[in-house]
Amino acid sequence: MTETTISFLDPSQILVLFGARDQHLRRVRESTGVEVTVQGDEIHLKGTEEQIRRGLATFGELREIIATKGHLDASDVSEVLGETNGDSEKHEEIDLLEQARSVVPRTKGQADYITAIRDHDVVFCTGPAGCGKTYLAVAMAVNALRQELVRKIVLVRPAVEAGERLGFLPGDMLAKVNPYLRPLLDALNDILSFDQVTRYLERDVIEIVPLAFMRGRTLNDTFIILDEGQNTTATQMKMFLTRMGMESKIVVTGDTTQTDLPDHVQSGMADATKRLSTIEGVKTVRLTGRDIVRHPLVREIVKAYDAEAKNNRSRRGR
């Protein structure tokens, strides 16, 4: 093992270099494999010669960015890690810190989606069924929770009636909305063990709630996911987005071509992606049929429905 030291004239630069809750430091350690400790105005690197070389190169470039900009963004770290290791795709892997499990994007669109979540505080992801919108968002939320970047995960869904009436379903209100929240729970159970999911839910570390229950709340240090965002109205979407507190992140997923809202009501997700497109820190990712990773027939089914929709629009335009 080899050791080396990097000195700082201003110890406060170390805080900027490491990021909030050491989020930048964790990414550098995961990427380079180098061990990092702090003593006063020095950071000590320990590892193999190759790990030390990569660590020094990475921290050197990050220090230059801080000297130029005065701060360090997650996107800066992404760029430096990609240049340092010559393999940017490697850094898109989502480490679940769960028995060495990880989630790896299977398409370029999915990799871009993961990068967008890492680098932005509000992300909208649109795309057809089966392209991993919800699954990857939940995996990123678990990653953030395990790395202590957030204290809580809140998973939200609008309870919109898709051809059925809630009143005809048996049980109390929670029983009635359970079918709408079930896809989020399925994603969690696929990513984490059943016992871990149960513990998180019991301790309120993970909360799954209908959209209507979000009114009046402010969520700090929270990773918030709104699934089926196309089924919100503009008013509901504004209410949801303004629940965001300090050190929180929001991901909204949905398929804007498949809304269950009345014909005369505009989708809040479609409205938000247009209205907020110029705001820094907000990113929209559009996945396509090429990103579908379910059964191969799902891709063909989506194509068939899309083709019919295009034909209908063409006939209406005549």
Coordinates of C-alpha atoms in Angstrom, one line a residue:
M1 CA 0.0 0.0 0.0
T2 CA 1.1 3.6 -0.8
E3 CA 0.3 6.8 1.1
T4 CA 0.5 10.4 0.1
T5 CA -0.8 13.8 1.4
I6 CA -2.5 16.8 -0.2
S7 CA -2.2 20.1 1.8
F8 CA -4.6 23.0 1.7
L9 CA -3.9 26.6 2.7
D10 CA -7.6 27.1 3.5
P11 CA -9.2 24.1 5.3
S12 CA -12.7 25.2 4.2
Q13 CA -11.8 24.2 0.7
I14 CA -11.8 20.6 1.9
L15 CA -15.5 20.9 2.8
V16 CA -16.3 22.2 -0.7
L17 CA -14.2 19.5 -2.2
F18 CA -16.0 16.7 -0.3
G19 CA -19.5 18.2 -0.8
A20 CA -22.6 18.1 1.3
R21 CA -22.6 15.0 3.5
D22 CA -19.4 14.0 1.7
Q23 CA -21.3 13.2 -1.5
H24 CA -18.4 14.2 -3.8
L25 CA -15.9 12.3 -1.6
R26 CA -18.0 9.1 -1.8
R27 CA -18.1 9.2 -5.6
V28 CA -14.3 9.8 -5.8
R29 CA -13.6 6.9 -3.4
E30 CA -16.0 4.6 -5.3
S31 CA -14.4 5.5 -8.6
T32 CA -10.7 5.5 -7.8
G33 CA -10.7 3.0 -4.9
V34 CA -8.4 5.2 -2.8
E35 CA -8.9 5.6 0.9
V36 CA -9.2 9.2 2.1
T37 CA -8.8 10.6 5.6
V38 CA -8.6 14.2 6.9
Q39 CA -6.3 15.7 9.4
G40 CA -6.5 19.4 9.9
D41 CA -5.6 21.1 6.6
E42 CA -4.5 17.9 4.9
I43 CA -6.2 14.9 3.3
H44 CA -4.3 11.6 3.3
L45 CA -4.7 9.2 0.4
K46 CA -3.9 5.5 0.9
G47 CA -4.1 2.7 -1.7
T48 CA -2.2 1.0 -4.5
E49 CA 0.1 3.1 -6.7
E50 CA -2.6 3.1 -9.4
Q51 CA -5.3 4.2 -6.9
I52 CA -3.1 6.9 -5.6
R53 CA -2.3 8.2 -9.1
R54 CA -6.0 8.3 -10.0
G55 CA -6.9 9.9 -6.7
L56 CA -4.3 12.6 -7.0
A57 CA -5.4 13.3 -10.6
T58 CA -9.1 13.5 -9.6
F59 CA -8.6 15.8 -6.6
G60 CA -6.2 18.0 -8.6
E61 CA -8.8 18.6 -11.3
L62 CA -11.5 19.2 -8.7
R63 CA -9.4 21.7 -6.9
E64 CA -8.8 23.6 -10.1
I65 CA -12.6 23.8 -10.7
I66 CA -13.1 25.1 -7.1
A67 CA -10.4 27.7 -7.7
T68 CA -12.1 28.9 -10.9
K69 CA -15.8 28.7 -9.9
G70 CA -15.6 29.0 -6.1
H71 CA -17.9 25.9 -5.8
L72 CA -18.2 22.3 -7.0
D73 CA -21.3 20.8 -8.6
A74 CA -22.2 17.1 -9.0
S75 CA -21.9 17.6 -12.8
D76 CA -18.3 18.8 -12.3
V77 CA -17.5 15.6 -10.4
S78 CA -19.1 13.5 -13.1
E79 CA -17.1 15.2 -15.8
V80 CA -13.8 14.8 -13.9
L81 CA -14.4 11.2 -13.1
G82 CA -15.2 10.4 -16.7
E83 CA -12.0 12.0 -17.9
T84 CA -9.9 10.5 -15.2
N85 CA -11.0 6.9 -15.7
G86 CA -11.7 7.0 -19.4
D87 CA -14.9 5.1 -18.9
S88 CA -17.8 7.3 -18.1
E89 CA -20.3 4.5 -18.4
K90 CA -18.8 2.8 -15.4
H91 CA -20.0 5.6 -13.1
E92 CA -23.6 5.3 -14.1
E93 CA -23.9 2.1 -12.0
I94 CA -26.2 2.5 -9.1
D95 CA -24.7 0.9 -6.0
L96 CA -27.6 -0.3 -3.7
L97 CA -25.2 -1.1 -0.8
E98 CA -27.4 -4.1 -0.3
Q99 CA -25.3 -7.4 -0.2
A100 CA -23.1 -6.0 -3.0
R101 CA -26.1 -5.5 -5.3
S102 CA -26.2 -2.9 -8.0
V103 CA -28.4 -1.7 -10.8
V104 CA -26.8 -1.1 -14.2
P105 CA -28.5 0.9 -17.0
R106 CA -29.1 -1.2 -20.1
T107 CA -29.5 1.6 -22.6
K108 CA -27.9 4.9 -23.3
G109 CA -31.2 6.6 -22.5
Q110 CA -31.3 5.0 -19.1
A111 CA -27.6 6.0 -18.4
D112 CA -28.5 9.6 -19.3
Y113 CA -31.5 9.4 -17.0
I114 CA -29.3 8.3 -14.1
T115 CA -26.8 11.1 -14.8
A116 CA -29.6 13.6 -14.8
I117 CA -30.8 12.5 -11.4
R118 CA -27.4 12.8 -10.0
D119 CA -26.7 16.2 -11.4
H120 CA -30.1 17.9 -11.0
D121 CA -32.5 18.5 -8.1
V122 CA -35.7 18.2 -10.2
V123 CA -35.9 15.6 -13.0
F124 CA -38.9 14.8 -15.2
C125 CA -38.7 11.5 -17.1
T126 CA -41.2 10.7 -19.8
G127 CA -41.3 7.5 -21.8
P128 CA -43.4 4.4 -22.6
A129 CA -44.1 1.5 -20.3
G130 CA -41.2 -0.8 -19.5
C131 CA -38.3 1.7 -20.0
G132 CA -37.3 1.7 -16.4
K133 CA -38.6 5.2 -15.4
T134 CA -39.8 4.2 -11.9
Y135 CA -37.4 1.4 -11.2
L136 CA -34.3 3.5 -11.8
A137 CA -35.7 6.4 -9.8
V138 CA -36.4 4.1 -6.9
A139 CA -32.9 2.6 -7.2
M140 CA -31.3 6.1 -7.1
A141 CA -33.4 7.0 -4.1
V142 CA -32.2 3.9 -2.2
N143 CA -28.6 4.7 -3.2
A144 CA -29.0 8.3 -1.8
L145 CA -30.6 7.0 1.4
R146 CA -27.8 4.4 1.9
Q147 CA -25.1 7.0 1.3
E148 CA -26.9 9.3 3.8
L149 CA -27.5 12.0 1.2
V150 CA -31.1 12.0 2.3
R151 CA -32.9 10.9 5.5
K152 CA -36.1 9.7 3.9
I153 CA -37.7 8.5 0.7
V154 CA -41.3 9.5 -0.2
L155 CA -43.0 7.7 -3.1
V156 CA -46.1 9.4 -4.4
R157 CA -48.8 8.4 -6.9
P158 CA -52.0 10.2 -8.0
A159 CA -55.1 8.0 -7.4
V160 CA -56.7 8.6 -10.7
E161 CA -59.5 6.4 -11.8
A162 CA -58.6 4.6 -15.0
G163 CA -62.0 3.4 -16.1
E164 CA -62.9 2.2 -12.6
R165 CA -64.6 3.9 -9.6
L166 CA -62.7 4.0 -6.3
G167 CA -66.1 3.8 -4.5
F168 CA -66.7 0.3 -5.8
L169 CA -63.5 -1.0 -4.3
P170 CA -63.8 -2.7 -0.9
G171 CA -62.2 -1.3 2.3
D172 CA -61.3 2.0 3.8
M173 CA -59.5 4.8 1.9
L174 CA -56.0 3.3 2.4
A175 CA -57.3 0.0 1.0
K176 CA -58.9 1.8 -1.9
V177 CA -55.6 3.6 -2.9
N178 CA -53.4 0.6 -2.3
P179 CA -53.7 -0.7 -5.9
Y180 CA -52.4 2.7 -7.2
L181 CA -49.4 2.6 -4.9
R182 CA -48.6 -1.1 -5.4
P183 CA -46.2 -0.5 -8.4
L184 CA -43.9 1.6 -6.2
L185 CA -43.9 -1.1 -3.5
D186 CA -43.1 -3.8 -6.2
A187 CA -40.1 -1.8 -7.3
L188 CA -38.9 -1.5 -3.7
N189 CA -39.3 -5.2 -3.1
D190 CA -37.3 -6.0 -6.2
I191 CA -34.4 -3.7 -5.2
L192 CA -34.3 -4.5 -1.4
S193 CA -35.0 -7.5 0.7
F194 CA -38.5 -7.9 2.1
D195 CA -37.3 -7.5 5.7
Q196 CA -35.4 -4.3 4.8
V197 CA -38.4 -2.8 3.1
T198 CA -40.6 -3.7 6.0
R199 CA -38.2 -2.1 8.5
Y200 CA -38.0 1.1 6.4
L201 CA -41.8 1.4 6.1
E202 CA -42.3 0.7 9.9
R203 CA -39.7 3.4 10.8
D204 CA -41.2 5.8 8.3
V205 CA -37.8 6.0 6.5
I206 CA -39.8 5.1 3.3
E207 CA -43.2 6.5 2.9
I208 CA -45.7 5.6 0.1
V209 CA -48.6 8.1 -0.1
P210 CA -51.3 9.2 -2.5
L211 CA -50.7 12.6 -4.1
A212 CA -53.7 14.2 -2.3
F213 CA -52.0 13.5 1.1
M214 CA -49.0 15.7 0.2
R215 CA -50.8 19.0 0.6
G216 CA -49.4 21.2 3.4
R217 CA -46.2 19.3 3.8
T218 CA -42.6 20.4 3.5
L219 CA -40.0 17.7 3.0
N220 CA -36.4 18.4 3.8
D221 CA -33.5 15.9 3.2
T222 CA -35.9 13.7 1.2
F223 CA -35.8 11.9 -2.1
I224 CA -39.3 12.3 -3.5
I225 CA -40.6 10.4 -6.5
L226 CA -43.9 11.1 -8.2
D227 CA -45.0 8.2 -10.4
E228 CA -47.6 8.4 -13.1
G229 CA -47.1 12.2 -13.2
Q230 CA -49.0 12.5 -16.4
N231 CA -52.2 11.9 -14.4
T232 CA -51.8 15.1 -12.4
T233 CA -53.4 18.4 -13.2
A234 CA -51.3 21.6 -13.5
T235 CA -52.6 22.6 -10.0
Q236 CA -51.7 19.3 -8.5
M237 CA -48.2 19.3 -10.1
K238 CA -47.6 22.8 -8.7
M239 CA -48.7 21.7 -5.2
F240 CA -46.4 18.6 -5.4
L241 CA -43.3 20.4 -6.6
T242 CA -43.6 23.1 -3.9
R243 CA -43.4 20.4 -1.2
M244 CA -39.7 20.3 -1.9
G245 CA -37.6 21.4 1.1
M246 CA -33.9 21.9 1.7
E247 CA -31.4 19.2 0.6
S248 CA -34.2 17.4 -1.2
K249 CA -34.5 15.9 -4.7
I250 CA -37.6 15.3 -6.9
V251 CA -38.1 12.9 -9.7
V252 CA -41.3 12.8 -11.7
T253 CA -42.0 9.9 -14.0
G254 CA -44.8 9.3 -16.5
D255 CA -45.9 8.7 -20.0
T256 CA -47.5 11.9 -21.4
T257 CA -49.1 9.9 -24.2
Q258 CA -51.1 7.8 -21.8
T259 CA -53.1 10.1 -19.5
D260 CA -56.3 9.0 -17.6
L261 CA -57.4 12.6 -17.1
P262 CA -60.6 13.9 -18.7
D263 CA -60.1 15.1 -22.4
H264 CA -60.5 18.7 -21.5
V265 CA -57.9 18.7 -18.7
Q266 CA -54.2 19.3 -19.5
S267 CA -51.6 17.0 -18.0
G268 CA -49.7 18.7 -15.2
M269 CA -46.5 16.9 -16.3
A270 CA -46.8 18.1 -19.9
D271 CA -47.4 21.6 -18.6
A272 CA -44.5 21.5 -16.1
T273 CA -41.9 20.2 -18.6
K274 CA -42.7 23.2 -20.8
R275 CA -43.1 25.8 -18.1
L276 CA -39.9 24.9 -16.2
S277 CA -37.6 24.0 -19.1
T278 CA -35.5 27.1 -18.7
I279 CA -34.9 26.8 -14.9
E280 CA -31.4 25.8 -13.8
G281 CA -31.5 22.6 -11.8
V282 CA -34.5 21.2 -13.6
K283 CA -33.9 18.5 -16.3
T284 CA -36.3 16.6 -18.6
V285 CA -35.3 13.2 -19.9
R286 CA -37.3 11.6 -22.7
L287 CA -37.0 7.8 -23.0
T288 CA -38.2 6.0 -26.1
G289 CA -39.2 2.5 -27.2
R290 CA -35.5 1.8 -27.6
D291 CA -35.2 1.9 -23.8
I292 CA -37.9 -0.7 -23.1
V293 CA -36.3 -3.6 -21.1
R294 CA -39.4 -5.7 -20.4
H295 CA -40.5 -8.7 -22.5
P296 CA -39.5 -8.1 -26.2
L297 CA -43.2 -8.1 -27.1
V298 CA -43.8 -5.0 -25.0
R299 CA -41.7 -3.0 -27.4
E300 CA -43.8 -4.3 -30.4
I301 CA -47.0 -3.6 -28.5
V302 CA -45.9 0.0 -27.8
K303 CA -45.0 0.5 -31.5
A304 CA -48.4 -0.8 -32.6
Y305 CA -50.3 1.6 -30.4
D306 CA -48.0 4.5 -31.3
A307 CA -48.6 3.8 -35.0
E308 CA -52.3 3.9 -34.6
A309 CA -52.1 7.1 -32.6
K310 CA -50.1 8.7 -35.4
N311 CA -52.6 7.6 -38.0
N312 CA -55.5 9.1 -36.0
R313 CA -53.7 12.4 -35.6
S314 CA -52.9 12.4 -39.4
R315 CA -56.6 11.8 -40.2
R316 CA -57.8 14.6 -37.9
G317 CA -55.3 17.0 -39.5
R318 CA -56.8 16.6 -43.0

